[in-house]
Amino acid sequence: MSGYFIVFEGGEGAGKSTQEALLTEALEERGLTVTRTREPGGTPAGEEIRRVVLSPEFEGLDPRAEALLFAAARGEHVARVIRPALERGEVVICDRYLDSSVAYQGYARGLGPRRIRDLSLWATNELLPDLTIVLDIDPADGLGRFTERDRLEAEPLDYHRQVRAAYLALAEEDPERYLVLDARDDIQAIAAAILARVSGDLEQA
Ligand code: TYD
C-alpha cells in the first residue's frame, strides 16, 4: 500500500477536528489527496452503529456488545473507505481508530486492552496507522467545553482519566508511531508541530 494513514486520538474537547481540518488544508495545498473521515462512522452502516453506541436511548448497553459494535463499524470503515484510499496512494486522516477502543473499552471499561486490540486487528485485517497523534488534555478541562453530552461523554471523570492514561501509555510504548501534544497549547503551534512531523514522515516514506 502506498498511502499514508494518520489517526487523531484524544479525550473529549481536545480540539481534534480543528487540527484535522488544518492538517488536511496544509497537505492539500502541497498537492496531496486527503481522505478525511471519522469513527465510529465513515460509512452508511457505520453511521447507523454510531447512532446506537452514542445515543442516551441505549443507556446501559452491555460493554461487550458496545465493544463489538465499535469493532464492526471499524471493519466496515477499513474495507470500504480507508484501505481503498490508501491503495489509491492517498493520505487518510481519521478521527479516532483502534486506540479509542483500546483506551475506552479495553482500559476504562475494563474489558482488557490486549483482547480489544486483537478484536480490532481481526476486524480490520490488521490495518494499523502509520502515525497516531494524541492531543493530550486533562478531562476536567476537556469535558468542561460541552454542555450537552452523549452517552459516553456522560461517564464519570474517573473513566475519562483512565482513557487519558491509556493513550499516554500506548504512545510511550511505541514513540516512532505516536506524536503526543499538549492540547492546551496555541492552535497554530500545535498545527505547526503536526505538520513538521507529518512532512518528515512523508519524506522518509
Ligand atoms: P464523538 O462525538 O465522535 O467524540 P469526539 O468528538 O470526542 O471524538 O464520539 C465518539 C465517542 O465514542 C467518544 O466518547 C469516544 C467513543 N469511542 C469509543 O468508546 N470507542 C471507540 O472505538 C471509538 C471509535 C469511539
Short mmCIF file of C-alpha atoms and ligand atoms in Angstrom, two decimals:
data_model
loop_
_atom_site.label_atom_id
_atom_site.label_comp_id
_atom_site.label_asym_id
_atom_site.label_seq_id
_atom_site.Cartn_x
_atom_site.Cartn_y
_atom_site.Cartn_z
CA MET A 1 0.00 0.00 0.00
CA SER A 2 1.40 3.38 -0.93
CA GLY A 3 -0.77 5.84 1.03
CA TYR A 4 -0.24 7.23 4.50
CA PHE A 5 -2.63 6.63 7.39
CA ILE A 6 -2.85 9.28 10.15
CA VAL A 7 -5.13 8.95 13.19
CA PHE A 8 -6.06 11.63 15.73
CA GLU A 9 -6.82 10.47 19.25
CA GLY A 10 -7.58 12.28 22.48
CA GLY A 11 -10.21 12.88 25.08
CA GLU A 12 -13.35 14.90 24.62
CA GLY A 13 -12.75 18.56 23.83
CA ALA A 14 -9.09 18.17 22.83
CA GLY A 15 -9.62 20.04 19.55
CA LYS A 16 -9.10 17.08 17.22
CA SER A 17 -11.41 18.30 14.48
CA THR A 18 -9.77 21.73 14.31
CA GLN A 19 -6.35 20.14 13.89
CA GLU A 20 -7.65 17.60 11.35
CA ALA A 21 -9.03 20.45 9.26
CA LEU A 22 -5.78 22.42 9.44
CA LEU A 23 -3.66 19.41 8.52
CA THR A 24 -5.97 18.48 5.64
CA GLU A 25 -5.73 22.01 4.28
CA ALA A 26 -1.93 22.11 4.60
CA LEU A 27 -1.46 18.77 2.86
CA GLU A 28 -3.90 19.63 0.08
CA GLU A 29 -2.00 22.87 -0.52
CA ARG A 30 1.03 20.71 -1.16
CA GLY A 31 -0.86 18.81 -3.81
CA LEU A 32 -1.65 15.68 -1.80
CA THR A 33 -5.05 14.00 -1.95
CA VAL A 34 -6.53 13.62 1.53
CA THR A 35 -9.44 11.46 2.64
CA ARG A 36 -10.76 12.77 5.94
CA THR A 37 -13.06 10.51 7.92
CA ARG A 38 -14.11 9.58 11.46
CA GLU A 39 -15.02 6.78 13.84
CA PRO A 40 -17.41 5.48 14.80
CA GLY A 41 -18.92 6.13 11.39
CA GLY A 42 -17.49 6.91 7.99
CA THR A 43 -19.83 4.55 6.12
CA PRO A 44 -23.63 4.29 5.98
CA ALA A 45 -23.66 1.19 8.23
CA GLY A 46 -21.02 2.75 10.46
CA GLU A 47 -23.12 5.88 10.94
CA GLU A 48 -26.08 3.71 11.99
CA ILE A 49 -23.84 1.95 14.51
CA ARG A 50 -22.63 5.36 15.70
CA ARG A 51 -26.20 6.34 16.43
CA VAL A 52 -26.71 3.21 18.53
CA VAL A 53 -23.50 3.40 20.55
CA LEU A 54 -23.71 7.13 21.31
CA SER A 55 -27.42 7.53 21.93
CA PRO A 56 -28.62 8.03 25.52
CA GLU A 57 -31.57 5.92 24.34
CA PHE A 58 -29.34 2.85 24.85
CA GLU A 59 -28.21 3.70 28.35
CA GLY A 60 -26.69 0.62 29.97
CA LEU A 61 -25.67 -1.05 26.68
CA ASP A 62 -23.72 -4.19 27.53
CA PRO A 63 -19.96 -3.35 27.44
CA ARG A 64 -19.10 -6.37 25.28
CA ALA A 65 -21.87 -5.56 22.84
CA GLU A 66 -20.57 -1.99 22.75
CA ALA A 67 -17.02 -3.19 22.01
CA LEU A 68 -18.27 -5.44 19.20
CA LEU A 69 -20.28 -2.61 17.66
CA PHE A 70 -17.24 -0.30 17.57
CA ALA A 71 -15.20 -3.12 16.01
CA ALA A 72 -17.93 -3.87 13.45
CA ALA A 73 -18.11 -0.22 12.39
CA ARG A 74 -14.31 -0.18 12.11
CA GLY A 75 -14.20 -3.28 9.93
CA GLU A 76 -16.70 -1.78 7.51
CA HIS A 77 -14.85 1.55 7.53
CA VAL A 78 -11.49 -0.02 6.68
CA ALA A 79 -12.92 -2.26 3.97
CA ARG A 80 -14.95 0.43 2.23
CA VAL A 81 -13.12 3.70 2.84
CA ILE A 82 -9.68 3.55 4.45
CA ARG A 83 -7.99 0.67 2.64
CA PRO A 84 -9.23 1.72 -0.82
CA ALA A 85 -7.97 5.29 -0.22
CA LEU A 86 -4.56 4.01 0.89
CA GLU A 87 -4.42 1.75 -2.15
CA ARG A 88 -5.02 4.82 -4.33
CA GLY A 89 -1.97 6.37 -2.65
CA GLU A 90 -3.90 8.98 -0.64
CA VAL A 91 -3.29 10.36 2.82
CA VAL A 92 -6.07 9.23 5.18
CA ILE A 93 -6.82 11.39 8.22
CA CYS A 94 -9.15 9.63 10.62
CA ASP A 95 -10.74 10.97 13.79
CA ARG A 96 -10.27 8.09 16.28
CA TYR A 97 -9.41 4.48 15.43
CA LEU A 98 -8.35 1.30 17.19
CA ASP A 99 -6.69 3.06 20.14
CA SER A 100 -10.05 4.61 21.05
CA SER A 101 -11.36 1.10 21.58
CA VAL A 102 -8.24 0.07 23.49
CA ALA A 103 -8.48 3.16 25.73
CA TYR A 104 -12.27 3.38 26.25
CA GLN A 105 -13.38 -0.25 26.10
CA GLY A 106 -10.10 -2.02 26.93
CA TYR A 107 -8.86 0.10 29.81
CA ALA A 108 -11.66 2.34 31.04
CA ARG A 109 -14.45 -0.27 30.70
CA GLY A 110 -12.09 -2.96 31.95
CA LEU A 111 -12.52 -5.39 29.05
CA GLY A 112 -8.76 -5.81 28.65
CA PRO A 113 -6.59 -3.82 26.24
CA ARG A 114 -4.97 -6.83 24.58
CA ARG A 115 -8.26 -8.53 23.76
CA ILE A 116 -9.84 -5.36 22.46
CA ARG A 117 -6.81 -4.63 20.30
CA ASP A 118 -6.92 -8.16 18.87
CA LEU A 119 -10.62 -7.80 18.12
CA SER A 120 -9.99 -4.64 16.10
CA LEU A 121 -6.99 -6.15 14.35
CA TRP A 122 -9.18 -9.04 13.29
CA ALA A 123 -11.99 -6.69 12.19
CA THR A 124 -9.62 -4.57 10.08
CA ASN A 125 -7.46 -7.37 8.72
CA GLU A 126 -4.53 -5.98 10.70
CA LEU A 127 -4.52 -2.39 9.49
CA LEU A 128 -2.53 -0.11 11.82
CA PRO A 129 -1.98 3.64 11.40
CA ASP A 130 1.39 4.94 10.22
CA LEU A 131 1.13 7.77 12.74
CA THR A 132 -1.19 8.41 15.68
CA ILE A 133 -1.41 11.97 17.01
CA VAL A 134 -2.57 12.17 20.61
CA LEU A 135 -3.95 15.55 21.68
CA ASP A 136 -3.50 15.26 25.39
CA ILE A 137 -5.93 17.04 27.71
CA ASP A 138 -6.92 16.83 31.35
CA PRO A 139 -10.53 15.54 31.19
CA ALA A 140 -11.56 18.12 33.77
CA ASP A 141 -10.70 20.78 31.15
CA GLY A 142 -11.92 18.91 28.06
CA LEU A 143 -15.34 17.92 29.34
CA GLY A 144 -15.92 21.45 30.59
CA ARG A 145 -16.24 22.57 26.97
CA PHE A 146 -19.51 20.68 26.49
CA THR A 147 -22.94 21.35 27.86
CA GLU A 148 -24.87 18.58 26.13
CA ARG A 149 -23.18 15.21 26.50
CA ASP A 150 -23.68 11.98 24.59
CA ARG A 151 -23.85 8.59 26.33
CA LEU A 152 -20.08 8.17 26.60
CA GLU A 153 -19.25 11.76 27.46
CA ALA A 154 -21.61 11.43 30.41
CA GLU A 155 -19.33 8.79 32.03
CA PRO A 156 -17.72 9.82 35.35
CA LEU A 157 -14.49 11.81 35.33
CA ASP A 158 -12.51 8.80 36.52
CA TYR A 159 -13.45 6.93 33.33
CA HIS A 160 -12.03 9.76 31.23
CA ARG A 161 -8.89 9.90 33.40
CA GLN A 162 -8.28 6.22 32.60
CA VAL A 163 -8.74 6.96 28.91
CA ARG A 164 -6.11 9.69 29.11
CA ALA A 165 -3.64 7.45 30.96
CA ALA A 166 -4.20 4.71 28.36
CA TYR A 167 -3.32 6.99 25.44
CA LEU A 168 -0.15 8.16 27.17
CA ALA A 169 0.88 4.57 27.92
CA LEU A 170 0.25 3.46 24.33
CA ALA A 171 2.31 6.36 22.99
CA GLU A 172 5.15 5.67 25.37
CA GLU A 173 5.36 2.05 24.24
CA ASP A 174 5.85 3.00 20.58
CA PRO A 175 7.24 6.56 20.20
CA GLU A 176 8.03 6.12 16.49
CA ARG A 177 4.35 5.73 15.62
CA TYR A 178 2.98 8.37 18.01
CA LEU A 179 3.14 12.12 18.49
CA VAL A 180 1.79 13.43 21.80
CA LEU A 181 0.96 17.13 22.03
CA ASP A 182 -0.45 19.26 24.81
CA ALA A 183 -3.96 20.23 23.67
CA ARG A 184 -3.83 23.45 25.72
CA ASP A 185 -1.08 24.90 23.53
CA ASP A 186 -1.82 27.52 20.93
CA ILE A 187 -3.81 26.11 17.97
CA GLN A 188 -1.30 27.30 15.37
CA ALA A 189 1.65 25.97 17.37
CA ILE A 190 0.03 22.54 17.58
CA ALA A 191 -0.74 22.62 13.86
CA ALA A 192 2.89 23.51 13.06
CA ALA A 193 4.22 20.65 15.21
CA ILE A 194 1.87 18.19 13.50
CA LEU A 195 2.78 19.39 10.01
CA ALA A 196 6.51 19.18 10.78
CA ARG A 197 6.20 15.59 11.93
CA VAL A 198 3.93 14.51 9.07
CA SER A 199 6.11 16.20 6.44
CA GLY A 200 9.21 14.49 7.85
CA ASP A 201 7.49 11.10 7.83
CA LEU A 202 6.17 11.57 4.29
CA GLU A 203 9.63 12.48 3.01
CA GLN A 204 11.06 9.31 4.51
CA ALA A 205 8.24 7.12 3.21
P1 TYD B 1 -17.58 11.80 19.19
O1 TYD B 1 -18.76 12.69 19.32
O2 TYD B 1 -17.04 11.50 17.85
O3 TYD B 1 -16.47 12.33 20.17
P2 TYD B 1 -15.17 13.17 19.91
O4 TYD B 1 -15.61 14.44 19.27
O5 TYD B 1 -14.61 13.33 21.27
O6 TYD B 1 -14.30 12.32 19.03
O7 TYD B 1 -17.93 10.48 19.97
C1 TYD B 1 -17.17 9.38 19.93
C2 TYD B 1 -17.27 8.74 21.29
O8 TYD B 1 -17.11 7.33 21.16
C3 TYD B 1 -16.18 9.22 22.23
O9 TYD B 1 -16.73 9.36 23.53
C4 TYD B 1 -15.21 8.07 22.24
C5 TYD B 1 -16.07 6.88 21.98
N1 TYD B 1 -15.40 5.75 21.30
C6 TYD B 1 -15.19 4.58 21.98
O10 TYD B 1 -15.54 4.45 23.15
N2 TYD B 1 -14.60 3.53 21.34
C7 TYD B 1 -14.21 3.61 20.03
O11 TYD B 1 -13.67 2.63 19.46
C8 TYD B 1 -14.45 4.84 19.33
C9 TYD B 1 -14.05 4.98 17.90
C10 TYD B 1 -15.05 5.88 20.00
#
